[in-house]
PDB file of C-alpha atoms in Angstrom:
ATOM      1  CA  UNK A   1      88.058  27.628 -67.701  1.00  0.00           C
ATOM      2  CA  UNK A   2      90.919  24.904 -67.262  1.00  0.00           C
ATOM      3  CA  UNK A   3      89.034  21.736 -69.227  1.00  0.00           C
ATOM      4  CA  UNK A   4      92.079  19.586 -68.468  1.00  0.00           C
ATOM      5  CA  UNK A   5      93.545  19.928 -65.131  1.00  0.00           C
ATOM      6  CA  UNK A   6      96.988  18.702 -63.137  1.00  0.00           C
ATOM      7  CA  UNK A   7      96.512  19.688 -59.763  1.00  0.00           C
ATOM      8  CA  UNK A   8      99.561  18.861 -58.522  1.00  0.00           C
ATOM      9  CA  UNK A   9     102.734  21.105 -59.613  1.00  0.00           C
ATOM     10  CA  UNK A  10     105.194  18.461 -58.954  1.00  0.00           C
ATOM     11  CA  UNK A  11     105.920  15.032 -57.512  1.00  0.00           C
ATOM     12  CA  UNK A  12     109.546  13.172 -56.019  1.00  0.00           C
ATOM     13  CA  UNK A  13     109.891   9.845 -56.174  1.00  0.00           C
ATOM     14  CA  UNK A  14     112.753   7.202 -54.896  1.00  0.00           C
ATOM     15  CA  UNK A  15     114.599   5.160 -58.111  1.00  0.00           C
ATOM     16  CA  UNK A  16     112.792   2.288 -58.612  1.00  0.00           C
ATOM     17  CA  UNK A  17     109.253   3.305 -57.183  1.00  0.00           C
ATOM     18  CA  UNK A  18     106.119   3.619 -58.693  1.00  0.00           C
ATOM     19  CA  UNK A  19     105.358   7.435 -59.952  1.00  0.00           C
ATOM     20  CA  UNK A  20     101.558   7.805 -60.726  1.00  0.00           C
ATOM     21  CA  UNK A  21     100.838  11.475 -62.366  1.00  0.00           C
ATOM     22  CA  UNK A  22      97.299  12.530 -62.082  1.00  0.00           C
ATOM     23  CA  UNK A  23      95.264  14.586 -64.890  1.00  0.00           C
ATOM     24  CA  UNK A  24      91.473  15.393 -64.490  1.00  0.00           C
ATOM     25  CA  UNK A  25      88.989  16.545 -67.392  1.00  0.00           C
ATOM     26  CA  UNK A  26      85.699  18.129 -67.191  1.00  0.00           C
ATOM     27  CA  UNK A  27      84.471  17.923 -71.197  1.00  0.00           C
ATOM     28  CA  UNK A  28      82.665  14.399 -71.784  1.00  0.00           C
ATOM     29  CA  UNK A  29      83.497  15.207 -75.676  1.00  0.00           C
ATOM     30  CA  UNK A  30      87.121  14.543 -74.929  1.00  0.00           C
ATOM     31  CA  UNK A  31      87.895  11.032 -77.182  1.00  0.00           C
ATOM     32  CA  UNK A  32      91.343  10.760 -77.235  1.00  0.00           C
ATOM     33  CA  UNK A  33      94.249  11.627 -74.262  1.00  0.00           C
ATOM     34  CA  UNK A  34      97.720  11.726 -74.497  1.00  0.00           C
ATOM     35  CA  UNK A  35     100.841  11.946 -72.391  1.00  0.00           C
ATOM     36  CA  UNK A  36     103.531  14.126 -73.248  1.00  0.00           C
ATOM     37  CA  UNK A  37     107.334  14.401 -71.731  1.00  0.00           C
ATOM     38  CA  UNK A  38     108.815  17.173 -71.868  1.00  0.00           C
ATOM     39  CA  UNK A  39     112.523  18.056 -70.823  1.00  0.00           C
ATOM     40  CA  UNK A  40     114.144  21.924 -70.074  1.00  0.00           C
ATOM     41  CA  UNK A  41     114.765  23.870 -73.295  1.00  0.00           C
ATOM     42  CA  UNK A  42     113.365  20.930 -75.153  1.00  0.00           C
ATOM     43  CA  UNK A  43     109.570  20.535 -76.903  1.00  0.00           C
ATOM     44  CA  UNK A  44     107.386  17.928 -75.659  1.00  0.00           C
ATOM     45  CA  UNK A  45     107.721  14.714 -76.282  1.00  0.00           C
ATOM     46  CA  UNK A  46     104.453  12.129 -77.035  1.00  0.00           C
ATOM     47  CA  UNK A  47     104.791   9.582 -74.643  1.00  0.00           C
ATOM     48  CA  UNK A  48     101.845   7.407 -74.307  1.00  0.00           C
ATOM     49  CA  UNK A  49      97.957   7.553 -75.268  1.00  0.00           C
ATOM     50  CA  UNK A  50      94.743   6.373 -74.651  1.00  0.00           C
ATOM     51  CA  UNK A  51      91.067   6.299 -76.538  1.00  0.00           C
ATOM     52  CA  UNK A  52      88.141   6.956 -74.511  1.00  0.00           C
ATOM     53  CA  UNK A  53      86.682   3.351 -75.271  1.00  0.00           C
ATOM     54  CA  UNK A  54      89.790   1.967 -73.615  1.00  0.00           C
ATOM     55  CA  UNK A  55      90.261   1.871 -69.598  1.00  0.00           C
ATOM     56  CA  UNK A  56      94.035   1.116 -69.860  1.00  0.00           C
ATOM     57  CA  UNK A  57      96.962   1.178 -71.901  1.00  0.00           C
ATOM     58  CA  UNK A  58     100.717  -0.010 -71.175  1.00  0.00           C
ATOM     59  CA  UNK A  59     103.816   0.558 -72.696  1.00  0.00           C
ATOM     60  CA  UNK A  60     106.954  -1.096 -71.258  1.00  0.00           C
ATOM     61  CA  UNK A  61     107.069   1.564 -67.960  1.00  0.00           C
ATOM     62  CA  UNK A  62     103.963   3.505 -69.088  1.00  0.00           C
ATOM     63  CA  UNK A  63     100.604   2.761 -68.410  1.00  0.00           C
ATOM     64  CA  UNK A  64      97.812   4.979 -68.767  1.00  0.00           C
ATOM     65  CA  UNK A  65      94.508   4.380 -66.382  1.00  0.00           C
ATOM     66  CA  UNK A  66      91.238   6.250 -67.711  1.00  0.00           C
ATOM     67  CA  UNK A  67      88.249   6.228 -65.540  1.00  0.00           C
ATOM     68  CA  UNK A  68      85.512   7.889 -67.956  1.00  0.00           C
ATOM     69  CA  UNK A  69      82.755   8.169 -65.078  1.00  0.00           C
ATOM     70  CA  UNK A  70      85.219  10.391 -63.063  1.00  0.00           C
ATOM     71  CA  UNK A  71      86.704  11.948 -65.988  1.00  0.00           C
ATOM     72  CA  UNK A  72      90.058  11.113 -64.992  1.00  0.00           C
ATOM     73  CA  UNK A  73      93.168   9.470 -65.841  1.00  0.00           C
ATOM     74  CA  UNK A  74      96.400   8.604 -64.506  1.00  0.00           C
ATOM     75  CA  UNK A  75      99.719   7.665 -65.726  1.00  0.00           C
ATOM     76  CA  UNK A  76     102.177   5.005 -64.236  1.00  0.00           C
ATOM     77  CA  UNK A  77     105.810   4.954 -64.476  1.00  0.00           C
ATOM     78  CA  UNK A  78     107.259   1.744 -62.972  1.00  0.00           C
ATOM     79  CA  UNK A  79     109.802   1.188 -61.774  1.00  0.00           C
ATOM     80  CA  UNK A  80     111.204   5.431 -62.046  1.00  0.00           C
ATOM     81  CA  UNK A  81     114.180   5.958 -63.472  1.00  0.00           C
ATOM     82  CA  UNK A  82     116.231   9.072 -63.034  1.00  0.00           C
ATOM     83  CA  UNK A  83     115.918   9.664 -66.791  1.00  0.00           C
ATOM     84  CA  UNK A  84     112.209   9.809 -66.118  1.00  0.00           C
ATOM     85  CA  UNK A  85     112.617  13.044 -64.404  1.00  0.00           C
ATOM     86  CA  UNK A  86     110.851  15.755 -66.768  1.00  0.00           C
ATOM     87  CA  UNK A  87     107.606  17.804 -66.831  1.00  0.00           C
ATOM     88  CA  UNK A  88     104.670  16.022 -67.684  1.00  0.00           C
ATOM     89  CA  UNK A  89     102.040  17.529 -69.516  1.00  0.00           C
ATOM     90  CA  UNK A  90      98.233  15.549 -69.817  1.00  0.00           C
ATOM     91  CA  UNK A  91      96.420  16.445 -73.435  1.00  0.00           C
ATOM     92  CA  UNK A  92      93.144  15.857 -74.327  1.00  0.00           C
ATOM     93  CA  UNK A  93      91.812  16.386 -77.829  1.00  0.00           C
ATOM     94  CA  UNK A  94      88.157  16.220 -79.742  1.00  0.00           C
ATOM     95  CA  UNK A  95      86.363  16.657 -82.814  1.00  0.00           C
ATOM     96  CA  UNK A  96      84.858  19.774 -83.068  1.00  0.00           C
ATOM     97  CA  UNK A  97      83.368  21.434 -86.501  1.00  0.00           C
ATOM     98  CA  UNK A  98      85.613  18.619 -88.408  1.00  0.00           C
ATOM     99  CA  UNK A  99      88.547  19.498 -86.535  1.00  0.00           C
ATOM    100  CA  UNK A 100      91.035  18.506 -84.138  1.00  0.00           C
ATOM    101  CA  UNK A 101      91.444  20.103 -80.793  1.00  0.00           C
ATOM    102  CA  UNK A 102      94.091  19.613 -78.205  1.00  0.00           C
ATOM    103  CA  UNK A 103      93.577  20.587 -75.013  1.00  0.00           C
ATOM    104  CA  UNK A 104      97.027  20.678 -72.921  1.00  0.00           C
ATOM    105  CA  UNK A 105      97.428  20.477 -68.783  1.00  0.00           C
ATOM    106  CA  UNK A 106      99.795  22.810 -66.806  1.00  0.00           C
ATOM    107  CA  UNK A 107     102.147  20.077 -66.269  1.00  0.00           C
ATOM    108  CA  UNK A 108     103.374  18.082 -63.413  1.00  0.00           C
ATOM    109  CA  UNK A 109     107.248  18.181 -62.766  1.00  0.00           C
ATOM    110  CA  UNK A 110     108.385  14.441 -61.984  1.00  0.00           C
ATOM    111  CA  UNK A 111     111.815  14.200 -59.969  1.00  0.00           C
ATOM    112  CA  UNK A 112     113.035  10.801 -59.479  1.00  0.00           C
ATOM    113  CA  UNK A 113     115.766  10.398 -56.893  1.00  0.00           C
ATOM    114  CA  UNK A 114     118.729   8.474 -57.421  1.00  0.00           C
TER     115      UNK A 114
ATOM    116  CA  UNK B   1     114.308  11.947 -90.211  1.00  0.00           C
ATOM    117  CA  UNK B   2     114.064  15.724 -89.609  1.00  0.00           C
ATOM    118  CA  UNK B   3     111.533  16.231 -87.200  1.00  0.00           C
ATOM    119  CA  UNK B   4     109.579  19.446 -86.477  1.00  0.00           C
ATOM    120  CA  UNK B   5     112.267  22.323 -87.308  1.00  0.00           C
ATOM    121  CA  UNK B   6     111.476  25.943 -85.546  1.00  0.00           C
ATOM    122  CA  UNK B   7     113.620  28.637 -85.850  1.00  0.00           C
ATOM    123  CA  UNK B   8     115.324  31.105 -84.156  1.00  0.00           C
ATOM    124  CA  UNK B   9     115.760  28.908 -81.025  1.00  0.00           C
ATOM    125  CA  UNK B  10     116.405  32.382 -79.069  1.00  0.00           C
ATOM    126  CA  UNK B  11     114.736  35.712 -80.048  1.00  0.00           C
ATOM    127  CA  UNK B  12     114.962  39.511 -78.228  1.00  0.00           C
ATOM    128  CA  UNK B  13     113.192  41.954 -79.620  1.00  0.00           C
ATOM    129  CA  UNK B  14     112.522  45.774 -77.966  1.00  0.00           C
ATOM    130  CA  UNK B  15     108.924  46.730 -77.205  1.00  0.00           C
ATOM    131  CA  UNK B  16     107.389  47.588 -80.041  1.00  0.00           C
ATOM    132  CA  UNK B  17     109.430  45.844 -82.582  1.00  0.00           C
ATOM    133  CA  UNK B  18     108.347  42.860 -84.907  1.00  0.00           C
ATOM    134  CA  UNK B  19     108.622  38.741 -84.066  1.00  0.00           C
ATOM    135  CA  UNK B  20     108.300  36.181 -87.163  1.00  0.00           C
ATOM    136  CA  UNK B  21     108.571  32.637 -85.252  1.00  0.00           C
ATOM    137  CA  UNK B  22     109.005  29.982 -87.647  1.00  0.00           C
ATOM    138  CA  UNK B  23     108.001  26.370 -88.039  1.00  0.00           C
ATOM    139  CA  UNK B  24     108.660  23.739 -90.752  1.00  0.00           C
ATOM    140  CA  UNK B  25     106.477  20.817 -89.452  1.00  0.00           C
ATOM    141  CA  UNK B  26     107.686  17.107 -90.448  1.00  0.00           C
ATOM    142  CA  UNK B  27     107.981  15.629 -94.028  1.00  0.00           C
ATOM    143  CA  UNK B  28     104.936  14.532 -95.047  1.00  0.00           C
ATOM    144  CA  UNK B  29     102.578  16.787 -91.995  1.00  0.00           C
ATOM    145  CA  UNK B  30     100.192  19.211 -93.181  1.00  0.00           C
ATOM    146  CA  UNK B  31      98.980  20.521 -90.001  1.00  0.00           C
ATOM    147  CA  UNK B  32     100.240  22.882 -87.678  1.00  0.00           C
ATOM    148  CA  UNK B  33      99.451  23.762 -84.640  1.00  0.00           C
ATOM    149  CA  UNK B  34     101.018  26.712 -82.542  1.00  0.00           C
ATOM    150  CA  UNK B  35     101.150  26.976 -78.765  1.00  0.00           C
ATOM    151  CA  UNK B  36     102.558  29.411 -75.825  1.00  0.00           C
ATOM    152  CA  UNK B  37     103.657  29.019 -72.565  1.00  0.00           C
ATOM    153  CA  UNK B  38     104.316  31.348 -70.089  1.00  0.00           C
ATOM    154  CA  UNK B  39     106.477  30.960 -67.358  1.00  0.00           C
ATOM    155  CA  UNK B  40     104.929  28.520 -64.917  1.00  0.00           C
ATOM    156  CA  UNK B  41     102.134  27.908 -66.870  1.00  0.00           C
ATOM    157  CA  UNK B  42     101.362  25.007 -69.432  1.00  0.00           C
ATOM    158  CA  UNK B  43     100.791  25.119 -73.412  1.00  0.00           C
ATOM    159  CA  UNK B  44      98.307  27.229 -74.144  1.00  0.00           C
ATOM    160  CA  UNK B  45      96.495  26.757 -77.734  1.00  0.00           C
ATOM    161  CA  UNK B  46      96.794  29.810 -80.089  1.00  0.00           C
ATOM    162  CA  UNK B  47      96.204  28.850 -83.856  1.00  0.00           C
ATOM    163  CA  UNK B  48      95.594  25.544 -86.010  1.00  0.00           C
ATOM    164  CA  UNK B  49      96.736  25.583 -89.724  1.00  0.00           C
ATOM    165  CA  UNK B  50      96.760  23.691 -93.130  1.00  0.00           C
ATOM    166  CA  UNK B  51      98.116  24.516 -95.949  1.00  0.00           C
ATOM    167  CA  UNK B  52      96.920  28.033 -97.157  1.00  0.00           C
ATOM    168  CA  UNK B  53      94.340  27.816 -94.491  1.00  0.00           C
ATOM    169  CA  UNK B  54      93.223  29.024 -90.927  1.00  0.00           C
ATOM    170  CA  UNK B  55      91.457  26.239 -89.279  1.00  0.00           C
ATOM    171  CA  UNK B  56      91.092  27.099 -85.658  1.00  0.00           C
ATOM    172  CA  UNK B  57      92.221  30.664 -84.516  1.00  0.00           C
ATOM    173  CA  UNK B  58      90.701  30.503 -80.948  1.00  0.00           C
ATOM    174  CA  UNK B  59      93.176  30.908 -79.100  1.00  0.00           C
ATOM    175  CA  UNK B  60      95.186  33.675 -81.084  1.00  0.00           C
ATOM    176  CA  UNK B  61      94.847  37.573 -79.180  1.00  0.00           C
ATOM    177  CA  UNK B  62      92.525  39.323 -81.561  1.00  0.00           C
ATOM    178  CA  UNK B  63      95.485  42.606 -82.284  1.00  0.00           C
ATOM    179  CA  UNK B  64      98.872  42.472 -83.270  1.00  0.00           C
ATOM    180  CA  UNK B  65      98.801  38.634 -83.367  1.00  0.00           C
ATOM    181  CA  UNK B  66      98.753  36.828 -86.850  1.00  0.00           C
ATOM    182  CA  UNK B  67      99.520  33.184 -88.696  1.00  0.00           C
ATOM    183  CA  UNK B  68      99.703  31.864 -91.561  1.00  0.00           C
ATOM    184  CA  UNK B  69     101.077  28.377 -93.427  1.00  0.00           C
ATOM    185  CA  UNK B  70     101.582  29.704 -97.253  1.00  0.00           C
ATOM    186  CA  UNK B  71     101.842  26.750 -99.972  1.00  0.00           C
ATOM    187  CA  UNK B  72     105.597  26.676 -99.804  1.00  0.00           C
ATOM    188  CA  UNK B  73     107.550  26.939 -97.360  1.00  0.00           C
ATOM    189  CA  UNK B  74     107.407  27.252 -93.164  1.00  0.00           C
ATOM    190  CA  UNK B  75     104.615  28.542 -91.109  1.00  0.00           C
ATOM    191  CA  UNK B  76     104.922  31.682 -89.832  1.00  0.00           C
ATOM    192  CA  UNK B  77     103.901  33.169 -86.658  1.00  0.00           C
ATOM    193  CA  UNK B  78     103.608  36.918 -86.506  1.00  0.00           C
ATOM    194  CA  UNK B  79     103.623  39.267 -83.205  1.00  0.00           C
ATOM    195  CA  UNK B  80     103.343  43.024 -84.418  1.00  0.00           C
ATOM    196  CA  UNK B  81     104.590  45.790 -82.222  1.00  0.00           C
ATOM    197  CA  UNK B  82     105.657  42.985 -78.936  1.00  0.00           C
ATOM    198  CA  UNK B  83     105.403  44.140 -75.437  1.00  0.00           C
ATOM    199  CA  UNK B  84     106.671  42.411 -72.581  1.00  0.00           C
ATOM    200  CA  UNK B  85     103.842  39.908 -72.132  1.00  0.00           C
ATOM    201  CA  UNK B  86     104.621  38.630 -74.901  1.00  0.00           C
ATOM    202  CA  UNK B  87     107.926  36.875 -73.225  1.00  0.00           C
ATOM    203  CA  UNK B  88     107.278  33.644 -73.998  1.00  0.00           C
ATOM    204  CA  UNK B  89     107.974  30.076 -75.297  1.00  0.00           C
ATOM    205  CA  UNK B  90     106.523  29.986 -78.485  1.00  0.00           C
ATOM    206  CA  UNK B  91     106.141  26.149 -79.422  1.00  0.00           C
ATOM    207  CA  UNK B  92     105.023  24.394 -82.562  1.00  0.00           C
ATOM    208  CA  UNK B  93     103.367  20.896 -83.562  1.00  0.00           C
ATOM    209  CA  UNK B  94     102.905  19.379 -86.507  1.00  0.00           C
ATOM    210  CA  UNK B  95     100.604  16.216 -87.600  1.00  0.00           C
ATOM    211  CA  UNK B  96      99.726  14.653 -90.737  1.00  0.00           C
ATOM    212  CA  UNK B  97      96.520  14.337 -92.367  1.00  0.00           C
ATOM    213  CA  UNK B  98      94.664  12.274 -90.570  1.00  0.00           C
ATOM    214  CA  UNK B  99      90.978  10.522 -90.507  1.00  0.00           C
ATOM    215  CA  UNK B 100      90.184  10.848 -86.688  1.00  0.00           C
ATOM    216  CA  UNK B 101      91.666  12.728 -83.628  1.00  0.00           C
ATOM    217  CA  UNK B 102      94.248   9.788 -82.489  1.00  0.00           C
ATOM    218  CA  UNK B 103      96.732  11.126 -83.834  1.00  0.00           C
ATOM    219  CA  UNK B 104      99.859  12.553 -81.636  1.00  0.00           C
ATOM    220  CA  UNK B 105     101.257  15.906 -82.394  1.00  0.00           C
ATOM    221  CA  UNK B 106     105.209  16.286 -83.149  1.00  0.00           C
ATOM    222  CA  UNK B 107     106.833  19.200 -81.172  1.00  0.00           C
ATOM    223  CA  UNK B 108     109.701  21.543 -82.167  1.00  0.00           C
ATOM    224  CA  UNK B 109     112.042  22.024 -79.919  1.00  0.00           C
ATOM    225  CA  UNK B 110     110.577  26.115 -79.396  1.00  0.00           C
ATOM    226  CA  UNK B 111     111.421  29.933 -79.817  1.00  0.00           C
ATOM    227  CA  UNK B 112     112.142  31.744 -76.587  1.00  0.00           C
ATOM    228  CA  UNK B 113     110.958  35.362 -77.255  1.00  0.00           C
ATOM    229  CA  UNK B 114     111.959  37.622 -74.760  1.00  0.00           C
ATOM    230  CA  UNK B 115     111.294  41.251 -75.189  1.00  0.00           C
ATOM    231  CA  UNK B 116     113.529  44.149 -73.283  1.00  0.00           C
TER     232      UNK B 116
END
């Protein structure tokens, strides 16, 4: 039962373009979603996050888009860099029993083309 | 500014042999979460710690499988008699205390297990 979902394995994108990575949920208890970066032989990296009472959040490139009634969010990279090109992993996390729970994607491997 | 240290980067072990993964989370974290991945696959939830204590265990197999964050010193993650399924990125996270969920995780940088 995947509660936090990338369906798409990977994504290429020209230097300089918009990349928009994709992440879709299916627990309304979800409050809080994050971003993470991660590069080869490396641990992720946070990148960029959003509460559920918010519908957007920037940060320089980064933006985050959450639509609540379709459980889904999005993240923008503009414009892509080459350095950009990682995995991408969507997290979602909730309170449950007065703990924290983080709920991780598969991932979505970003190449940006020089 | 040490972040989340995990050690060894690289581990082989033979089937049926012992794995001790280790984590020292950042200065000043208390909790500790520990995640696989498999090849292809993304991080997978296993065990959430504090100090001394076993918060979450949900995601931990119920045999040979074991954690634990003792009052000093690293957390420890335990794989008793491995077998090849249990090749592996073994990551760990770290956060601080903390009075609602928006708070981001810290990632080491992993333990590779591979087992011959």
């Amino acid at each position: 039962d995947q509660q936090v979902k990338q369906n798409s394995p990977s994504l290429s994108v020209q230097e300089g373009r918009i990349s928009i990575l994709n992440c879709d949920y299916t627990n309304s208890m979800f409050d809080y979603f994050l971003w993470y970066k991660k590069y080869p032989a490396e641990g992720p990296t946070f990148l960029i996050s959003i509460s559920s009472i918010k519908d957007k959040n920037e940060d320089g490139r980064f933006t985050v888009f959450l639509n609540k009634s379709a459980k889904h969010l999005s993240l923008h990279i503009v414009p892509s860099q080459p350095g950009d090109s990682a995995v991408y992993f969507c997290a979602a996390s909730f309170t449950t029993s007065g703990t924290y729970k983080y709920i991780f994607g598969t991932g979505t491997r970003l190449k940006v083309l020089a | 500014n040490a972040g989340v240290m995990q050690n060894p980067r690289h581990l082989v072990r033979r089937r049926g042999q012992e794995a001790r993964l280790r984590c020292s989370p950042m200065k000043g974290h208390s909790h500790v979460y520990w995640y696989r991945q498999l090849p292809e696959e993304g991080l997978k939830f296993m065990v959430y710690l504090q100090k001394e204590n076993i918060i979450d265990e949900s995601g931990m197999p119920k045999e040979r499988f074991s954690a634990e964050f003792p009052k000093e010193g690293p957390s420890i993650l335990r794989i008793q008699q491995v077998v090849r399924g249990d090749s592996a990125a073994y990551f760990c996270a770290s956060s601080p205390p903390r009075q609602n969920s928006n708070q981001p995780q810290h990632f080491g940088d992993g333990t590779r297990l591979s087992i011959l």
